[in-house]
Short mmCIF file of C-alpha atoms in Angstrom, two decimals:
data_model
loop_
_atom_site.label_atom_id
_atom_site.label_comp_id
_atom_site.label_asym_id
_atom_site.label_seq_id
_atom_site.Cartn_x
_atom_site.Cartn_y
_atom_site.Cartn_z
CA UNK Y 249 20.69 43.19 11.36
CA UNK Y 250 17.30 43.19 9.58
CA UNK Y 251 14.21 41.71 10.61
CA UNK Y 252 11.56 39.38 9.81
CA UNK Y 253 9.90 39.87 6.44
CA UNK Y 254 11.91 43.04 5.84
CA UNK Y 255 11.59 42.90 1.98
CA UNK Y 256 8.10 40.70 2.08
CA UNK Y 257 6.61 40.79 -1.28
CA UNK Y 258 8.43 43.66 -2.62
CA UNK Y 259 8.25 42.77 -6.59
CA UNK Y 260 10.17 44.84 -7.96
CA UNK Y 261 13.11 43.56 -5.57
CA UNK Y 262 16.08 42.29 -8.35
CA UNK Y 263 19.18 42.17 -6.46
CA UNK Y 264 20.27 41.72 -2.82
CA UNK Y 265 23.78 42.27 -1.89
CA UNK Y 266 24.63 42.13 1.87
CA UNK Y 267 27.82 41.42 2.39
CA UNK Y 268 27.96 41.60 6.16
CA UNK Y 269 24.70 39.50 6.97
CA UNK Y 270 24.80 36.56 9.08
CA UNK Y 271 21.87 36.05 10.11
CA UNK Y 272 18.49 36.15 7.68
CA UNK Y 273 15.58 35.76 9.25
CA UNK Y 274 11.73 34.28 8.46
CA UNK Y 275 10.49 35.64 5.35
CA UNK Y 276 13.04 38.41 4.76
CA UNK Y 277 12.49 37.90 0.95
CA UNK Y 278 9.40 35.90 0.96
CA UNK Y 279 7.60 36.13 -2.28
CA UNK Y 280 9.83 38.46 -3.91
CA UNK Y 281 9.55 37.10 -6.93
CA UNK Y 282 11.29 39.07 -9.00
CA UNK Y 283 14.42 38.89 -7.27
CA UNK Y 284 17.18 36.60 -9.27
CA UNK Y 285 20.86 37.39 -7.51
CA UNK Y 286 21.65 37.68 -4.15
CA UNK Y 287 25.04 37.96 -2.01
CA UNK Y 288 25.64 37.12 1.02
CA UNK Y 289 29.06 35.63 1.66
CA UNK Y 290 29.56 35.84 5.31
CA UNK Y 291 25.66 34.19 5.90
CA UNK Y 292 26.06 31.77 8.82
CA UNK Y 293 22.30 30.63 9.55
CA UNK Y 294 18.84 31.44 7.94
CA UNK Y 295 15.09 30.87 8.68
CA UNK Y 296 12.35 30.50 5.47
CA UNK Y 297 14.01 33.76 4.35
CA UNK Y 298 14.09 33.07 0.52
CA UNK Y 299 10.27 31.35 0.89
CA UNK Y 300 8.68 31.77 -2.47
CA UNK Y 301 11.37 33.30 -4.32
CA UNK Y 302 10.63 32.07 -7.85
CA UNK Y 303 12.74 33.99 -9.91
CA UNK Y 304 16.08 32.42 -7.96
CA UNK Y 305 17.55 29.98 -10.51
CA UNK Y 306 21.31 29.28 -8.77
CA UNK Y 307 22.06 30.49 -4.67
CA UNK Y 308 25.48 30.08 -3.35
CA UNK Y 309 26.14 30.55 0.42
CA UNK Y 310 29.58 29.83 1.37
CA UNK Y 311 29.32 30.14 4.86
CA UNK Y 312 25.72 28.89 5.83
CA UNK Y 313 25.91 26.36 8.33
CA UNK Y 314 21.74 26.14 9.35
CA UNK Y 315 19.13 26.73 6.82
CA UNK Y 316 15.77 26.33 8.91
CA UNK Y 317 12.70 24.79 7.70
CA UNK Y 318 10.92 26.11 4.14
CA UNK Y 319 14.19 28.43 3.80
CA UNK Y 320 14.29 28.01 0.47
CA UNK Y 321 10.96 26.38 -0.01
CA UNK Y 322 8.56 26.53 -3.47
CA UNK Y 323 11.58 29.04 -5.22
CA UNK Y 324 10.43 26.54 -7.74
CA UNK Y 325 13.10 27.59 -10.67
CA UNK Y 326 16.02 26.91 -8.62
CA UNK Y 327 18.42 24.33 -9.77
CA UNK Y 328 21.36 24.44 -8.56
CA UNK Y 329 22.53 25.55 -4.79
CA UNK Y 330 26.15 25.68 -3.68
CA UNK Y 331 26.04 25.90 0.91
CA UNK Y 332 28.86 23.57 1.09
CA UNK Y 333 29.08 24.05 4.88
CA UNK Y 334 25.66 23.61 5.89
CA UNK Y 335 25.58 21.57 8.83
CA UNK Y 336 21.77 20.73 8.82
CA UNK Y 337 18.88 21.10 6.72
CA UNK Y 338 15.41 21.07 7.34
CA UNK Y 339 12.30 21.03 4.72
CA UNK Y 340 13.62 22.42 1.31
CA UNK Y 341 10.73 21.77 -1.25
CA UNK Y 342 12.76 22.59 -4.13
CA UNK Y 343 10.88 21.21 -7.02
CA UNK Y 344 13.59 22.17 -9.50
CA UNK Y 345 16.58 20.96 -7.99
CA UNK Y 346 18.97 18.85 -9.47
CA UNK Y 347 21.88 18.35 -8.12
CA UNK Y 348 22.92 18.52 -4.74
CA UNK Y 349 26.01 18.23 -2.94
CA UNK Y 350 26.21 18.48 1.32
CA UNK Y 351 29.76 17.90 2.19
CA UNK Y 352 29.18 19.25 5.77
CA UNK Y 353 25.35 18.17 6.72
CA UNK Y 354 25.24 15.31 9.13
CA UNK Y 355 21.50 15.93 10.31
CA UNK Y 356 18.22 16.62 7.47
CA UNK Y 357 14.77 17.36 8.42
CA UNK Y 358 11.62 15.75 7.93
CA UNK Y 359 10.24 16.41 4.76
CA UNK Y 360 13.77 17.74 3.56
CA UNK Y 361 13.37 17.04 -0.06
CA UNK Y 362 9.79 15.89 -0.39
CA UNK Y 363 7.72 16.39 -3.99
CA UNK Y 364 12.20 16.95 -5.67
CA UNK Y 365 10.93 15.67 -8.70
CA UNK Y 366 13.50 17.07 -10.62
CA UNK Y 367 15.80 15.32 -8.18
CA UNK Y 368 18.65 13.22 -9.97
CA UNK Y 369 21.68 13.07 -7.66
CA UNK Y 370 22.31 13.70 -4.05
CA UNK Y 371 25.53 13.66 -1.72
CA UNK Y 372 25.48 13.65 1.73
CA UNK Y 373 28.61 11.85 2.83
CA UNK Y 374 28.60 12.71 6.59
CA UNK Y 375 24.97 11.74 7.17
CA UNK Y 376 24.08 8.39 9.08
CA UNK Y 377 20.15 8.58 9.11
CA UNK Y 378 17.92 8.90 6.49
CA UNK Y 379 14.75 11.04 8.02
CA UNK Y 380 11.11 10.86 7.63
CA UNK Y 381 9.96 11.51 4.33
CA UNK Y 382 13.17 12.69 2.84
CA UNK Y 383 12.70 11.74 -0.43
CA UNK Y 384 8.89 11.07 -0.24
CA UNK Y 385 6.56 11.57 -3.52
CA UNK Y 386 3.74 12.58 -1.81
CA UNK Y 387 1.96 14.18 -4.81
CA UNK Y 388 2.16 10.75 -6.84
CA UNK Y 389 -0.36 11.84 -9.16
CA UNK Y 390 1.41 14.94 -10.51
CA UNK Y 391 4.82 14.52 -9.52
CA UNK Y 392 7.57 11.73 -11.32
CA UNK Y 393 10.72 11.30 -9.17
CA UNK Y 394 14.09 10.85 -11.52
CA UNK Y 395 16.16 9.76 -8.74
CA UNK Y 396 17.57 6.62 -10.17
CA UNK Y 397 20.56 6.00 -7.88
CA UNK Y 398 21.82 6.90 -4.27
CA UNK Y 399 24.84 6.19 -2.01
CA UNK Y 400 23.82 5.17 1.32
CA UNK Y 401 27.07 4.19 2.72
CA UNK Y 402 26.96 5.80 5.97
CA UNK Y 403 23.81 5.18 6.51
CA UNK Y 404 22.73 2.83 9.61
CA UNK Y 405 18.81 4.15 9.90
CA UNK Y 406 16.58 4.98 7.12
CA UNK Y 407 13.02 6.80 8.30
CA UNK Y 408 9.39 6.42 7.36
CA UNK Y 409 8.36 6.67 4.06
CA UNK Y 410 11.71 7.56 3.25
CA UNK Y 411 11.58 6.84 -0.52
CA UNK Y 412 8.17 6.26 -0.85
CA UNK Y 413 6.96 6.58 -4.00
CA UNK Y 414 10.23 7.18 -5.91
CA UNK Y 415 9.68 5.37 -8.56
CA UNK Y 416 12.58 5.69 -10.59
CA UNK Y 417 15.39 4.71 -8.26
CA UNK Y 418 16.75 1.69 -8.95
CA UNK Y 419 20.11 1.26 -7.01
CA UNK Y 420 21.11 1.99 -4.14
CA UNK Y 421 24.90 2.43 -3.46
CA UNK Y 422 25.95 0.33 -0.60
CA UNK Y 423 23.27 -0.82 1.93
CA UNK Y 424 25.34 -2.94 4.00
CA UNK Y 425 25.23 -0.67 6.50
CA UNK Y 426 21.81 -0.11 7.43
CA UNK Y 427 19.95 -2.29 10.47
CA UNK Y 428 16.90 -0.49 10.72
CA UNK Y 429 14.68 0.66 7.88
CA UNK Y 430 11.02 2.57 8.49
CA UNK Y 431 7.64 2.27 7.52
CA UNK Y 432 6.76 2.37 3.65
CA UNK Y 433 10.89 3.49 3.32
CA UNK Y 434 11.04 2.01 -0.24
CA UNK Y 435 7.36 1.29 -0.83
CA UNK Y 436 6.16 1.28 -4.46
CA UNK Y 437 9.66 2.12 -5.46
CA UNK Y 438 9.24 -0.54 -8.31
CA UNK Y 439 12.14 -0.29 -10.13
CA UNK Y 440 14.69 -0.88 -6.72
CA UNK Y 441 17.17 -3.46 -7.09
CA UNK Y 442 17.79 -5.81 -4.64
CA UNK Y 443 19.68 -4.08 -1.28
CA UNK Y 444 21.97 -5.77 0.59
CA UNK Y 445 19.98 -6.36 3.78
CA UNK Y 446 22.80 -8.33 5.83
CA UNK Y 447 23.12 -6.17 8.81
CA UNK Y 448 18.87 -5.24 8.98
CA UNK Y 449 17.29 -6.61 12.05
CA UNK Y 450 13.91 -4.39 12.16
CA UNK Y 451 11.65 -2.84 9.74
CA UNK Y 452 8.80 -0.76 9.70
CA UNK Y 453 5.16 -1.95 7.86
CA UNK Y 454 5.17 -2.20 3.91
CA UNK Y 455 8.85 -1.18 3.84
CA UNK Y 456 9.58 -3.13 0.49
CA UNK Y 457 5.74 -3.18 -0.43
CA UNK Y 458 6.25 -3.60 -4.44
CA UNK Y 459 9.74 -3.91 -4.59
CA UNK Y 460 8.83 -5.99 -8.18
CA UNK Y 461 12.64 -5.27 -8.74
CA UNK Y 462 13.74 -7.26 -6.06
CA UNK Y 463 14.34 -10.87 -8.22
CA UNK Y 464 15.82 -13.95 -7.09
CA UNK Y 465 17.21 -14.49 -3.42
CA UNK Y 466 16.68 -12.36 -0.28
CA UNK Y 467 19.32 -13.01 2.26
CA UNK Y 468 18.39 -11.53 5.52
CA UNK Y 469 21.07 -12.84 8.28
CA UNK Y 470 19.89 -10.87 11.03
CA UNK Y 471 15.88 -9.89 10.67
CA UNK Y 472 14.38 -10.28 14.07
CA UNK Y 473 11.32 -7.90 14.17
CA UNK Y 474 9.91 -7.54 10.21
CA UNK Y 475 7.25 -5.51 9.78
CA UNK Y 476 3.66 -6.08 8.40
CA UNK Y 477 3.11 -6.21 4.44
CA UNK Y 478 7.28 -6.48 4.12
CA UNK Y 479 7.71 -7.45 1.21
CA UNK Y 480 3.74 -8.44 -0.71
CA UNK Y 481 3.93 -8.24 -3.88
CA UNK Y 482 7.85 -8.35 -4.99
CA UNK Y 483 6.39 -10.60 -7.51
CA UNK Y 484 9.79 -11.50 -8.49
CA UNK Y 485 11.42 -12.76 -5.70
CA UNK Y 486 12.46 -16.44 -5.75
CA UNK Y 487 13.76 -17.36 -2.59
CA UNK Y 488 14.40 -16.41 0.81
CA UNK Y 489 16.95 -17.13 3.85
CA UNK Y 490 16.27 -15.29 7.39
CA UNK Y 491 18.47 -17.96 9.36
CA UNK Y 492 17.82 -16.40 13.10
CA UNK Y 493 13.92 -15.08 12.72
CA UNK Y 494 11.31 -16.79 15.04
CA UNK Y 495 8.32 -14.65 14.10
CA UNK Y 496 7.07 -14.08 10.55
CA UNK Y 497 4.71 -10.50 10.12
CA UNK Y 498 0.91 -10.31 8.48
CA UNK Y 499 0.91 -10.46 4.91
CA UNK Y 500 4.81 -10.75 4.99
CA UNK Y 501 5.38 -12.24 1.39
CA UNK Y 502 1.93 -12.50 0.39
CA UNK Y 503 1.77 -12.52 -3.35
CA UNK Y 504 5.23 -13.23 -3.66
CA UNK Y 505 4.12 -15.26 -7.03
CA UNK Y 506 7.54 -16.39 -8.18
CA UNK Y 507 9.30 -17.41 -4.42
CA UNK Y 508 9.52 -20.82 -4.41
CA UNK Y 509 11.89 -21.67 -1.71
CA UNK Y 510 12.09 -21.09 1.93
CA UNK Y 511 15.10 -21.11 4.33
CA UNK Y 512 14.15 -20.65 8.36
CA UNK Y 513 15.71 -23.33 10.01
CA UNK Y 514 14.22 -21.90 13.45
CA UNK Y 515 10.67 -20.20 12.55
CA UNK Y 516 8.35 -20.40 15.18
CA UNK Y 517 5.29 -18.72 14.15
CA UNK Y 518 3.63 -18.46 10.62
CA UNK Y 519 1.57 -15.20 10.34
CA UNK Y 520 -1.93 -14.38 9.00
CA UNK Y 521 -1.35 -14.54 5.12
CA UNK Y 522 2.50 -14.61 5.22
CA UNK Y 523 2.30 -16.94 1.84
CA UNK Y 524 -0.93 -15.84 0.61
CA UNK Y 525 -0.94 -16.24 -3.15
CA UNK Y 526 2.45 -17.20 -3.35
CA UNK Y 527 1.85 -19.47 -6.45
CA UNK Y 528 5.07 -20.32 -6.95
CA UNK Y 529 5.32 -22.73 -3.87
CA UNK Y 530 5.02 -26.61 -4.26
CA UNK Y 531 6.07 -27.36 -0.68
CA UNK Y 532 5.72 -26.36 2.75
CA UNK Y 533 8.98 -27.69 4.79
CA UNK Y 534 9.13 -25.69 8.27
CA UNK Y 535 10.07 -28.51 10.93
CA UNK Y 536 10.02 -26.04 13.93
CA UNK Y 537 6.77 -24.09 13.22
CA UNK Y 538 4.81 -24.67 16.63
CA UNK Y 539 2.17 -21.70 15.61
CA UNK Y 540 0.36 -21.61 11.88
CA UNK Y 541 -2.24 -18.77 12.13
CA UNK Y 542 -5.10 -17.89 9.63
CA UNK Y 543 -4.75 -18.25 6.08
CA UNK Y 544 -1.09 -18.23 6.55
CA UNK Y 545 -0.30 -20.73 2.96
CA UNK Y 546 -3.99 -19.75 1.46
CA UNK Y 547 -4.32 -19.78 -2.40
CA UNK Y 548 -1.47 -21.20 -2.74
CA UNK Y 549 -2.30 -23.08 -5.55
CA UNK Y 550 0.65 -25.34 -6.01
CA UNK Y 551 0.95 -26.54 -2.54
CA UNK Y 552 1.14 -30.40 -3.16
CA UNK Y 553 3.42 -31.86 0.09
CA UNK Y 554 3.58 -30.26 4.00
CA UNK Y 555 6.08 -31.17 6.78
CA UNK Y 556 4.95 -29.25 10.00
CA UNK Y 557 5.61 -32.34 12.38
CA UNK Y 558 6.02 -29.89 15.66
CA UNK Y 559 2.66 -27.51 14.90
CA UNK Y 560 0.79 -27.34 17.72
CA UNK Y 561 -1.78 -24.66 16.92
CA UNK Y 562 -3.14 -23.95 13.45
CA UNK Y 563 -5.83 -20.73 12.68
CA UNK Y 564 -8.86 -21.52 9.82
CA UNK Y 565 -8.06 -21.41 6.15
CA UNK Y 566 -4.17 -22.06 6.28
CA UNK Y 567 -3.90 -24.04 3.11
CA UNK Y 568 -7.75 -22.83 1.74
CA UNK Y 569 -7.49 -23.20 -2.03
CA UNK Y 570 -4.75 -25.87 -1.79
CA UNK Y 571 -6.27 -28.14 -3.50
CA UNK Y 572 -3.26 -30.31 -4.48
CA UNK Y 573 -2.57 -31.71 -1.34
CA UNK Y 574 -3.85 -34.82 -0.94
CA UNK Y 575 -2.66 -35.71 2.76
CA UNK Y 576 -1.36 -34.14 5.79
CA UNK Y 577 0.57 -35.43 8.82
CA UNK Y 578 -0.16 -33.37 12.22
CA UNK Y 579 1.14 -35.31 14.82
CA UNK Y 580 2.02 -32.85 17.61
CA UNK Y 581 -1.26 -30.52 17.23
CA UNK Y 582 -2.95 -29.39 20.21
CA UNK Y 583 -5.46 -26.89 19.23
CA UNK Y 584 -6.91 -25.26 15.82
CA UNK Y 585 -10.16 -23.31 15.03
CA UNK Y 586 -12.45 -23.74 12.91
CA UNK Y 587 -12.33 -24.28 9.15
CA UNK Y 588 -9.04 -24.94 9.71
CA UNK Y 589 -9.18 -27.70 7.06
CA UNK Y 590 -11.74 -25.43 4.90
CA UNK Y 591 -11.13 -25.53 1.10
CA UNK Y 592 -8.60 -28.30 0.99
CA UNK Y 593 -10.31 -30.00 -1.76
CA UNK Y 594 -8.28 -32.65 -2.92
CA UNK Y 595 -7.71 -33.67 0.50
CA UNK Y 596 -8.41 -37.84 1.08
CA UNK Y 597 -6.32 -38.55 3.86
CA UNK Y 598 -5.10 -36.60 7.05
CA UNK Y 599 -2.94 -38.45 10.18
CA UNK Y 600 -4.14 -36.04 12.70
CA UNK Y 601 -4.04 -37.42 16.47
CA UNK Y 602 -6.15 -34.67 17.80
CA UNK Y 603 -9.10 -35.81 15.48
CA UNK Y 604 -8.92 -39.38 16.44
#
């Protein structure tokens, strides 16, 4: 056995060959940067041990099964690692890395390959649940992700922030999977295809949040509980279904400016600025909306006809800057607040009970 930071800093440290080691502890090479081949085939389990080791280019660990948090974190020229039996990683910041291949993992830390900007293919075939910032650019100003395609077929659960900022990935390999996806998962990830989102039924806030490669229909079966800001700003998404969801989220599609048509045949509630800016509407058809709340269709500029015959509450500014419509039929309204008729300018007629 050795201990903790046995070979700390040593710089002149080349080569390490221990061939009956199984267990390296925290910071046994940390910042020996000179060091460029080790070997240690029986290694079963490892804290940060190689923490800092810059001159490591390629590790291979046959029998490694836990590599604990920062274990091989900032050993910024290695590309390639070969621990084909690891069973669970935690944080790796390996800025280099290219290609990685977990056969065995089923479980990955927080953080586990945050700032990989060198990233470009990843295979985790066991895993079911994408953590917390996995994949996160956090350093968006310095750091490009290349990640342009992942598998996800296993996956049921994808964490916050996930892929945030990962702006190169563009497909993902099989979605159909997944029914819950964090907070900011995919936000800003601006070249992402459309997912298949059949099975989701929860998301976090801003979890598609400039998706502008989503384009034309969004078919979401089973969304119950969407998150705020879900999908504002996929400019280029046309149209979309959510058969079974009752309550829309703040700023849900808001400047959405190419979605034109809307299927949910039993929406209750209409959130603040769901539509906001979605230019590309003409028509708001929604004949079991009981609840409209604040500036939930405002600046929507092509607005012309409304159906909401069962609306019995409506918030200020709902259709503010719709200036096309020219009448509006509320027949079952019971309440509203004020200004909730407030920069409807072409508006000449209205069939309002309430107001009688």
């Amino acid at each position: 056995e050795v201990g903790e930071s046995a070979f700390s800093q040593n710089k002149a440290l080349a080569k390490a060959e221990m061939p009956k080691l199984t267990y390296a502890p925290n910071s046994l090479f940390y910042s020996c940067t000179a060091l460029t081949e080790i070997s240690m085939p029986n290694l079963e389990e490892a804290g940060s041990a190689f923490f800092y080791c810059g001159g490591l280019t390629s590790i291979s660990l046959p029998k490694l099964k836990t590599a604990g948090e920062s274990c091989f974190a900032y050993s910024t020229k290695l590309t390639q690692i070969d621990i084909p039996n690891v069973e669970k990683l935690e944080k790796m910041a390996m800025y280099a890395l290219k290609e990685v291949s977990f056969p065995a993992a089923t479980a990955f830390g927080s953080g586990c390959f945050i700032d990989c900007e060198s990233l470009t293919k990843v295979n985790f075939p066991l895993c079911t649940a994408i953590s917390d910032k996995m994949f996160f650019i956090a350093q968006a100003s310095v750091c490009t992700s290349t990640l342009k395609t992942i598998d996800l077929s296993n996956i049921t659960t994808i964490g916050t922030s996930a892929f945030e900022g990962c702006k190169a990935l563009e497909d993902v390999v099989d979605f159909s999977k997944v029914t819950t996806v964090g907070e900011r998962a995919f936000r800003e990830c601006i070249t992402l295809k459309n997912v298949d989102l059949s099975n989701v039924t929860t998301t976090g806030d801003y979890a598609f949040f400039r998706c502008w490669g989503f384009t034309g229909e969004l078919n979401m079966p089973k969304l119950t509980a969407p998150g705020k800001y879900l999908f504002r700003e996929c400019k280029n998404i046309t149209k979309v279904s959510a058969p079974v969801l009752e309550n829309m989220s703040l700023y849900m599609f808001a400047e959405c400016t190419a979605l034109a048509d809307i299927d949910m045949p039993v929406l209750k509630k209409v959130e603040n600025f769901s539509f906001n800016k979605c230019e590309g509407l003409t028509k708001v058809d929604m004949p079991t909306v009981e609840t409209v709340v604040a500036g939930a269709f405002s600046n929507c500029v092509n607005i012309a006809t409304v159906n909401l015959p069962n609306v019995k509450s409506i918030g200020g500014t709902v259709f503010n800057n719709c200036s096309l419509i020219t009448s509006i039929s509320l027949p079952a309204l019971q309440t509203f607040t004020g200004g909730a008729f407030s920069g409807m300018t072409g508006l000449t007629s209205y069939d309002v009970p309430l107001l009688a």
